[in-house]
Short mmCIF file of C-alpha atoms and ligand atoms in Angstrom, two decimals:
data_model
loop_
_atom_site.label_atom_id
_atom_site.label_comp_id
_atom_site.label_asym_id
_atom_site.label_seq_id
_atom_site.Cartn_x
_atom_site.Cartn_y
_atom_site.Cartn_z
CA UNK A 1 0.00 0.00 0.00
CA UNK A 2 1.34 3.50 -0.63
CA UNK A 3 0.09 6.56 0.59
CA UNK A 4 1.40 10.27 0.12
CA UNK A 5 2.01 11.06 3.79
CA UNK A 6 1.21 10.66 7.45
CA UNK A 7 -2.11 12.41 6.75
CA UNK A 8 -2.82 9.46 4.87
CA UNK A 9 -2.94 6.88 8.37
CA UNK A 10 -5.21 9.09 9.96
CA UNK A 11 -8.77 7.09 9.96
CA UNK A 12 -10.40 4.45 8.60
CA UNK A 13 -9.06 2.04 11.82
CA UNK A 14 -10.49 -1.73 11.64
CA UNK A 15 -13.11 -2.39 13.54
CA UNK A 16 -12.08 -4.70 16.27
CA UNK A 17 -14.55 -8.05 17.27
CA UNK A 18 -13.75 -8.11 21.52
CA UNK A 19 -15.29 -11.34 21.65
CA UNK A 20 -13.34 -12.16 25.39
CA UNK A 21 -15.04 -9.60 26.89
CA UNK A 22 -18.72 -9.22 25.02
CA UNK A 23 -21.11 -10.70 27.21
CA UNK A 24 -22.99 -14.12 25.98
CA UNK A 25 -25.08 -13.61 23.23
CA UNK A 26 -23.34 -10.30 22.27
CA UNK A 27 -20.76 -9.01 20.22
CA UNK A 28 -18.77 -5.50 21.68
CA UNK A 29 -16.87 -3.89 18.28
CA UNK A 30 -14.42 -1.43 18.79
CA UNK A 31 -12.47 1.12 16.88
CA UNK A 32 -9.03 0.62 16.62
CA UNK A 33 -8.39 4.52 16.99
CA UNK A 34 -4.42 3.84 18.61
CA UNK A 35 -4.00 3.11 14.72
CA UNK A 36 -3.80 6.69 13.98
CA UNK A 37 -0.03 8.15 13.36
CA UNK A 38 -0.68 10.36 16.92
CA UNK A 39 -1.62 7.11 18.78
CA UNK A 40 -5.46 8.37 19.62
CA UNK A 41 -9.17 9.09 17.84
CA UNK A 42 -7.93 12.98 18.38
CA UNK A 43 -6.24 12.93 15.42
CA UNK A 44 -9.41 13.25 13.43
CA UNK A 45 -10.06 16.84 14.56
CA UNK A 46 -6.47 17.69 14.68
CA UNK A 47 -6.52 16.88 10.72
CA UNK A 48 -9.71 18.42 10.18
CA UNK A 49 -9.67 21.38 11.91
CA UNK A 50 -5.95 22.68 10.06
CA UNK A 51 -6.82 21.38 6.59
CA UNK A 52 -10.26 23.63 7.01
CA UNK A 53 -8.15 26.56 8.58
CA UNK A 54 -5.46 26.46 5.55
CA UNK A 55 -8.60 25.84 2.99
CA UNK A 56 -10.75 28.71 4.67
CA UNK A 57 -7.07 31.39 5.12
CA UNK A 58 -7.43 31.61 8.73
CA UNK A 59 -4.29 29.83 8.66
CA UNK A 60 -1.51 30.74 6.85
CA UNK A 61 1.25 28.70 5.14
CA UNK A 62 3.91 28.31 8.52
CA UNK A 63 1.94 30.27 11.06
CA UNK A 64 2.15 28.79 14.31
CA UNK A 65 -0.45 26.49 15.70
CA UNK A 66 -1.58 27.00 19.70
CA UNK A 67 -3.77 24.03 21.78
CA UNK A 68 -4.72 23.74 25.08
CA UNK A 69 -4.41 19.40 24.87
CA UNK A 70 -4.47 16.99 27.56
CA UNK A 71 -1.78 15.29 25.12
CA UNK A 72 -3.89 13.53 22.34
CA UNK A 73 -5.31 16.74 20.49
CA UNK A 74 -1.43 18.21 20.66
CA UNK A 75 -0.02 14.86 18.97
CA UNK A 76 -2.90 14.96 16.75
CA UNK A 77 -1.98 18.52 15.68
CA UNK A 78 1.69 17.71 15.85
CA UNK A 79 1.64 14.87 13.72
CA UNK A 80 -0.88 16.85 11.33
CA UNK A 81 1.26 20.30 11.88
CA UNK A 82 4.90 18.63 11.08
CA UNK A 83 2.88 17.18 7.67
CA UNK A 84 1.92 20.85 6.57
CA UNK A 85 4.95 22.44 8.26
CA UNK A 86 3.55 24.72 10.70
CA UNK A 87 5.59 25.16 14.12
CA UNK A 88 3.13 24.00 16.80
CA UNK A 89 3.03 25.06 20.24
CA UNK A 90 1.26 23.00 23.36
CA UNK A 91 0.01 24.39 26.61
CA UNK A 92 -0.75 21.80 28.83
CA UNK A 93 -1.39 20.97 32.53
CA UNK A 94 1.39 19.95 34.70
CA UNK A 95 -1.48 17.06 35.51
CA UNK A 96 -1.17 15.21 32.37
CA UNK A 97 1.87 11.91 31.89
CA UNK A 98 5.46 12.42 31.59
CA UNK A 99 4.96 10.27 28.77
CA UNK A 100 2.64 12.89 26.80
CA UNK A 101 4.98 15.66 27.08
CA UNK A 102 7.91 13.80 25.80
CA UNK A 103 5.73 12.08 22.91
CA UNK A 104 4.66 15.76 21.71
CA UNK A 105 8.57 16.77 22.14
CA UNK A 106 9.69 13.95 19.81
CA UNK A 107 7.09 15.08 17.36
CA UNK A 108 8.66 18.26 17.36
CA UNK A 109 5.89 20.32 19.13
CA UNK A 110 7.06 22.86 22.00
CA UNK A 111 5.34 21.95 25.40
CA UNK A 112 4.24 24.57 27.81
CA UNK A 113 3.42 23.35 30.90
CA UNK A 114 0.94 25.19 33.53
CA UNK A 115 0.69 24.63 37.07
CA UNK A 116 -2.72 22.68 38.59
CA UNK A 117 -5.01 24.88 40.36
CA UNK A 118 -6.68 21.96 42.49
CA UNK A 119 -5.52 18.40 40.63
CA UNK A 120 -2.55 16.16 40.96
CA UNK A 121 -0.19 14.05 38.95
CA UNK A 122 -2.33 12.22 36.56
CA UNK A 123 -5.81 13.49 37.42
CA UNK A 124 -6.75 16.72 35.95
CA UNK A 125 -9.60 18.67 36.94
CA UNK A 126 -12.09 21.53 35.16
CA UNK A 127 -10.38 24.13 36.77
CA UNK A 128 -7.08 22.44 35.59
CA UNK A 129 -8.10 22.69 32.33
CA UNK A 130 -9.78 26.37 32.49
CA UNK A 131 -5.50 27.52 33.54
CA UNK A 132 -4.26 25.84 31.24
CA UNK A 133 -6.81 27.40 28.24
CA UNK A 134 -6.42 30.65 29.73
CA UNK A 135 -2.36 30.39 29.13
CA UNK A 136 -2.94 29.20 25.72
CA UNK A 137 -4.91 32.38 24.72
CA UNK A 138 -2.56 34.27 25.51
CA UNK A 139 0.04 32.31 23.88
CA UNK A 140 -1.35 32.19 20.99
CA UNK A 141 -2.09 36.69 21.41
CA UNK A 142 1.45 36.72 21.61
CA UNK A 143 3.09 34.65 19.20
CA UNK A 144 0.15 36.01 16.53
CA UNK A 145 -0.59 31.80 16.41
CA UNK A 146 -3.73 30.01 15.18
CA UNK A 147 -5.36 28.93 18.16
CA UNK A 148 -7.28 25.67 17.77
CA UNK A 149 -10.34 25.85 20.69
CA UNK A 150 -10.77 22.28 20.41
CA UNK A 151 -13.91 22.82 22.99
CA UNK A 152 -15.78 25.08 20.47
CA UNK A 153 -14.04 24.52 17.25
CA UNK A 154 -16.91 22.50 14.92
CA UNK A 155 -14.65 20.43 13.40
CA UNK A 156 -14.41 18.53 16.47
CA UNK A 157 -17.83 17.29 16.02
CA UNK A 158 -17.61 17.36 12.01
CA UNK A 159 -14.62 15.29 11.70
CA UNK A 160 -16.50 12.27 13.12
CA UNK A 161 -19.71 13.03 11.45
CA UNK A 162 -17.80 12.85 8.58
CA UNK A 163 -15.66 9.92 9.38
CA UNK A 164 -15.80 7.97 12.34
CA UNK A 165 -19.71 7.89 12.33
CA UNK A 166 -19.86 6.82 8.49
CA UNK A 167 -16.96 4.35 8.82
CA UNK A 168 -18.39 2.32 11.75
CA UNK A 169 -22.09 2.46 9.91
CA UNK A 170 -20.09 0.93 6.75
CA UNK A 171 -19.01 -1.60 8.53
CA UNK A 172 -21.77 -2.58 10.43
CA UNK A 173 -24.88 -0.50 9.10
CA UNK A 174 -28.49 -2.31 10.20
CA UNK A 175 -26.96 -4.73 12.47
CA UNK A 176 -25.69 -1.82 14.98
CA UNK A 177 -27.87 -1.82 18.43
CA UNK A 178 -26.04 0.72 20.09
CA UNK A 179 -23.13 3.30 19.91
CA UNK A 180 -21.28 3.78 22.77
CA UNK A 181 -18.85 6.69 23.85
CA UNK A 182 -16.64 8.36 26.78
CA UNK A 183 -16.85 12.13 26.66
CA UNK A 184 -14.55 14.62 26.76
CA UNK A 185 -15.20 17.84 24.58
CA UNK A 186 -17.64 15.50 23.00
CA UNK A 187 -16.80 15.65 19.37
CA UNK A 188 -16.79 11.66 19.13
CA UNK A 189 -19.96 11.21 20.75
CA UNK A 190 -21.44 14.09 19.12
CA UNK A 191 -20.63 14.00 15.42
CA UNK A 192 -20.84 9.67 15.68
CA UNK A 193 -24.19 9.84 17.17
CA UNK A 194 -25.13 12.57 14.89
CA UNK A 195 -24.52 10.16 11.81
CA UNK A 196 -25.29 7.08 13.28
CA UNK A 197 -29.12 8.62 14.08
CA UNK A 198 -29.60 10.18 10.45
CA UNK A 199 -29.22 6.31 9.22
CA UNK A 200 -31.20 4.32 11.93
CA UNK A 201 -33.54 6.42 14.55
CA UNK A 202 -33.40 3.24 16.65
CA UNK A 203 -29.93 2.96 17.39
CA UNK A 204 -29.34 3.73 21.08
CA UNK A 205 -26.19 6.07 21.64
CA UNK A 206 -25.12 5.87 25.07
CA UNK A 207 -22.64 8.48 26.43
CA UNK A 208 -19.89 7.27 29.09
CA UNK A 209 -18.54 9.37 32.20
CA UNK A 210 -16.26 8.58 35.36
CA UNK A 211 -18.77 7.99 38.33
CA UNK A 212 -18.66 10.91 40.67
CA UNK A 213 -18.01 13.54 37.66
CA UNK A 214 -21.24 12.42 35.72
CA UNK A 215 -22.92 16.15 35.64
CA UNK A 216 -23.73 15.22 31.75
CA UNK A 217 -26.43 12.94 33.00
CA UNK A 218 -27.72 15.75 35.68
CA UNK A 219 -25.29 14.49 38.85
CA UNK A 220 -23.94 16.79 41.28
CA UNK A 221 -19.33 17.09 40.64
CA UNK A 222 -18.28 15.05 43.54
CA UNK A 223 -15.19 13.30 41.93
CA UNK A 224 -13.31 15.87 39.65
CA UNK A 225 -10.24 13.93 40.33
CA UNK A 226 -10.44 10.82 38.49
CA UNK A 227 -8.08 8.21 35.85
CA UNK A 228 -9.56 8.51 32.84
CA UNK A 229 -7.62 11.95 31.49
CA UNK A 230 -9.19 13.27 28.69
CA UNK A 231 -12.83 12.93 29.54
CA UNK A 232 -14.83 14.14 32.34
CA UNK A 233 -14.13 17.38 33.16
CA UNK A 234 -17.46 18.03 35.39
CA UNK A 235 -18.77 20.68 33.04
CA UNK A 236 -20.90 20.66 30.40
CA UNK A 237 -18.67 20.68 26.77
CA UNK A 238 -20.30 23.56 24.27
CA UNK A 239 -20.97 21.33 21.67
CA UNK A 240 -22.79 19.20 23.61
CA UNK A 241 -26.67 18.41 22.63
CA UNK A 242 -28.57 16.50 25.02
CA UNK A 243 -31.12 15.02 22.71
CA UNK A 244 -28.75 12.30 21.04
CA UNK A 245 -28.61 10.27 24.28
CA UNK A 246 -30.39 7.53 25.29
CA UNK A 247 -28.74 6.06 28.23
CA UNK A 248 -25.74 7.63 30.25
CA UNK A 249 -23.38 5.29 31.91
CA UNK A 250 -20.76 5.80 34.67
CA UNK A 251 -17.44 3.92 35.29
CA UNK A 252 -15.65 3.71 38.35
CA UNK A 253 -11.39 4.05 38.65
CA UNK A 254 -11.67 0.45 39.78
CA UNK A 255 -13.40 -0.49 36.39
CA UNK A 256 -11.21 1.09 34.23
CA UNK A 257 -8.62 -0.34 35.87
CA UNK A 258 -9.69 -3.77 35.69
CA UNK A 259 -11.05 -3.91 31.91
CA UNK A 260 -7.58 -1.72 30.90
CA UNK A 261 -5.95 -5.06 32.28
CA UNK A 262 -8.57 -7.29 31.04
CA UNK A 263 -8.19 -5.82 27.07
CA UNK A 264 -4.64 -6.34 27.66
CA UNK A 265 -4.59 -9.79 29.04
CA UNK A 266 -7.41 -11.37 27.20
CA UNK A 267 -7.88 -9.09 24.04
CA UNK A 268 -4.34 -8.17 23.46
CA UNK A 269 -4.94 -4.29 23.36
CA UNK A 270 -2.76 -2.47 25.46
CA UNK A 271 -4.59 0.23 25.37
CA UNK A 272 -5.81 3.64 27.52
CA UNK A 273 -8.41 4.27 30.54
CA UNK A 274 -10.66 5.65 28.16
CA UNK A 275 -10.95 2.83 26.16
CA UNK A 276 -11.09 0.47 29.04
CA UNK A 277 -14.26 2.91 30.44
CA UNK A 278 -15.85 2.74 26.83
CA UNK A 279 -15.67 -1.27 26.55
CA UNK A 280 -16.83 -1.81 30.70
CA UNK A 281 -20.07 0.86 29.38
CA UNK A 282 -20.71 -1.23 26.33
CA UNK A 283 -20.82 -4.23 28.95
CA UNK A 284 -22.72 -2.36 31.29
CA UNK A 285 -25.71 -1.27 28.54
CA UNK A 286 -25.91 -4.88 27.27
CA UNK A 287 -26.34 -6.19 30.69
CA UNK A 288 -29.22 -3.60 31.18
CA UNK A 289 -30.96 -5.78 28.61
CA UNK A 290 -33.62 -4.28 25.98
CA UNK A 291 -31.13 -3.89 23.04
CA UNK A 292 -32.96 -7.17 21.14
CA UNK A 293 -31.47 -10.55 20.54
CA UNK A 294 -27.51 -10.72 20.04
CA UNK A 295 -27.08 -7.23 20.23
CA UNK A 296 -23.71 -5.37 18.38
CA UNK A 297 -22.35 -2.35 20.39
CA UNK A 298 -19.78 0.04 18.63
CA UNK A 299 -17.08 1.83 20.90
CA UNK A 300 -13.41 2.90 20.70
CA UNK A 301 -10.54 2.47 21.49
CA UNK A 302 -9.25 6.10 22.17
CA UNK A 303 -5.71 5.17 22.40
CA UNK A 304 -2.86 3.48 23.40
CA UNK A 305 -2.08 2.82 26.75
CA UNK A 306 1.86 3.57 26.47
CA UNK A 307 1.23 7.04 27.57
CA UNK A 308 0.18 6.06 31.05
CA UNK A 309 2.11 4.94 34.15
C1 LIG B 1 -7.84 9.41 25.81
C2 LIG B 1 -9.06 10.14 25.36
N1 LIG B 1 -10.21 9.46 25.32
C3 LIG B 1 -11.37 10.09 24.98
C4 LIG B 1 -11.40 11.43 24.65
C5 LIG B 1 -12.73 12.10 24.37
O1 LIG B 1 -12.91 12.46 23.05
P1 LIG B 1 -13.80 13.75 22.70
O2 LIG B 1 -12.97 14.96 22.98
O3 LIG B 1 -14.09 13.58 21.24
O4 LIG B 1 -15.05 13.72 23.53
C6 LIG B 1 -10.20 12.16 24.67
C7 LIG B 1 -10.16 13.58 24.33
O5 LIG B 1 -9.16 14.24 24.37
C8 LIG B 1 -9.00 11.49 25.03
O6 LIG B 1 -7.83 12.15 25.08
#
């Protein structure tokens, strides 16, 4: 196979079987979304978002490129940024792996790091995440930089609309019961669900948070600090739209811990928290029953699971 450049790996991931873990009588699929050059599913928006800028002229040919990331939306963009030769620069909380900072570093991306207001080491908060925004504004005021806004940016919805949503119905198309996804600035769940509903009104699209930080589904914050970075950040993401869910589901640090072992042990998918939260939910909403006889659940798997201690 030969493809023109990196740009070329990003999407279209095989859609995994997880037949170890499905419960009887069901069959959990997930997305093999470590595939991508960047190691996560964030490289979809990362892609989209700077081939729209350069198409629309907001960004010019080798301005610099400014993120707020909790690691996967600054490889995305570094990956995507070293392809079209932009300098990119990442502002990130001091919260987030070793192991993310130097992966953006060997992609060539510079790494700001910002202190954490009320987090620690390897659980980042909302008000974590509002610093570390706040720093990249101004970064990117300074340095005259395109700054991405991942949280309010459409093409973080659009990109899966337009390819992660289509992609999974190709592959599966009537016999998908339910779509199920971890949420974080909810483009995935979002723009999938989006798709997924304009082919099949029945499908069920449930949307995944840690337990204690599940204010999606109407909860009160009593966990911001929890393992599965990148997702629940106890307030409600602006692109958010209430009416495409159908069941919310939380997941406890002991579950992701246990099926991030279990994928590795018994799937062979050494792979991150918020893929082990998105396969325990599919588990979880199949036990709940009502899905039909030998239902088919679509999830991800976000990324890899190198990046975490
Ligand atoms: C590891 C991981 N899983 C899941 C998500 C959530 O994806 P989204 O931002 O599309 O809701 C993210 C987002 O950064 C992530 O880094």
């Amino acid at each position: 196979m030969k493809l023109s450049s990196s740009l070329a790996l990003i999407g279209r991931t095989p859609l995994l079987a997880l037949h170890r873990l499905s419960p009887p009588g069901s069959t959990i699929w997930a997305k093999a979304e470590f595939q991508n050059p960047g190691g996560s599913i964030k490289d979809r928006p990362a892609r989209y978002i700077l081939e729209h800028a350069r198409a629309s002229g907001s960004l010019s040919p080798r301005q610099p490129v400014v993120e707020m990331t909790s690691g996967n939306m600054g490889a995305g963009l570094a990956v995507v940024c070293a392809t079209l030769g932009h300098p990119f620069i990442a502002v990130m909380s001091c919260g987030n792996s070793p192991e993310r900072v130097r992966m953006l570093e060997a992609l060539g991306a510079e790494v700001i790091l910002v202190d954490q207001v009320d987090g620690r080491p390897g659980k980042v908060t909302g008000a974590d995440i509002a610093a570390a925004t706040l720093q990249a504004k101004r970064v990117a005021a300074d340095r005259d930089g395109f700054y991405v806004d991942q949280f309010n940016n459409d093409g973080s919805t659009a990109a899966h609309e337009l390819s992660t949503g289509p992609e999974i119905h190709a592959d599966l198309g009537e016999e998908l019961s339910a779509f199920v996804a971890i949420v974080g600035s909810a483009g995935t769940f979002v723009g999938v669900s989006r798709y997924l509903k304009r082919q099949r009104g029945g499908i069920v699209c449930a949307a995944v948070e840690p337990a204690g930080a599940e204010v999606l589904a109407g909860q009160p914050l009593h966990k911001p600090q929890h393992l599965i970075q990148g997702t629940g950040y106890g307030t409600r993401p602006p692109h958010w739209d209430p009416r495409l869910v159908d069941a919310y589901l939380a997941v406890t640090d002991e579950e992701v811990i246990d099926y991030k072992r279990r994928l590795a042990h018994q799937e062979g998918l050494h792979v991150g928290y918020s893929s082990a939260a998105n396969v325990c939910a599919c588990v979880k909403l199949i036990q709940r029953g009502g899905l039909g006889d030998a239902p088919q659940v679509a999830t991800l798997l976000c990324d890899t699971g190198l990046k975490y201690a």
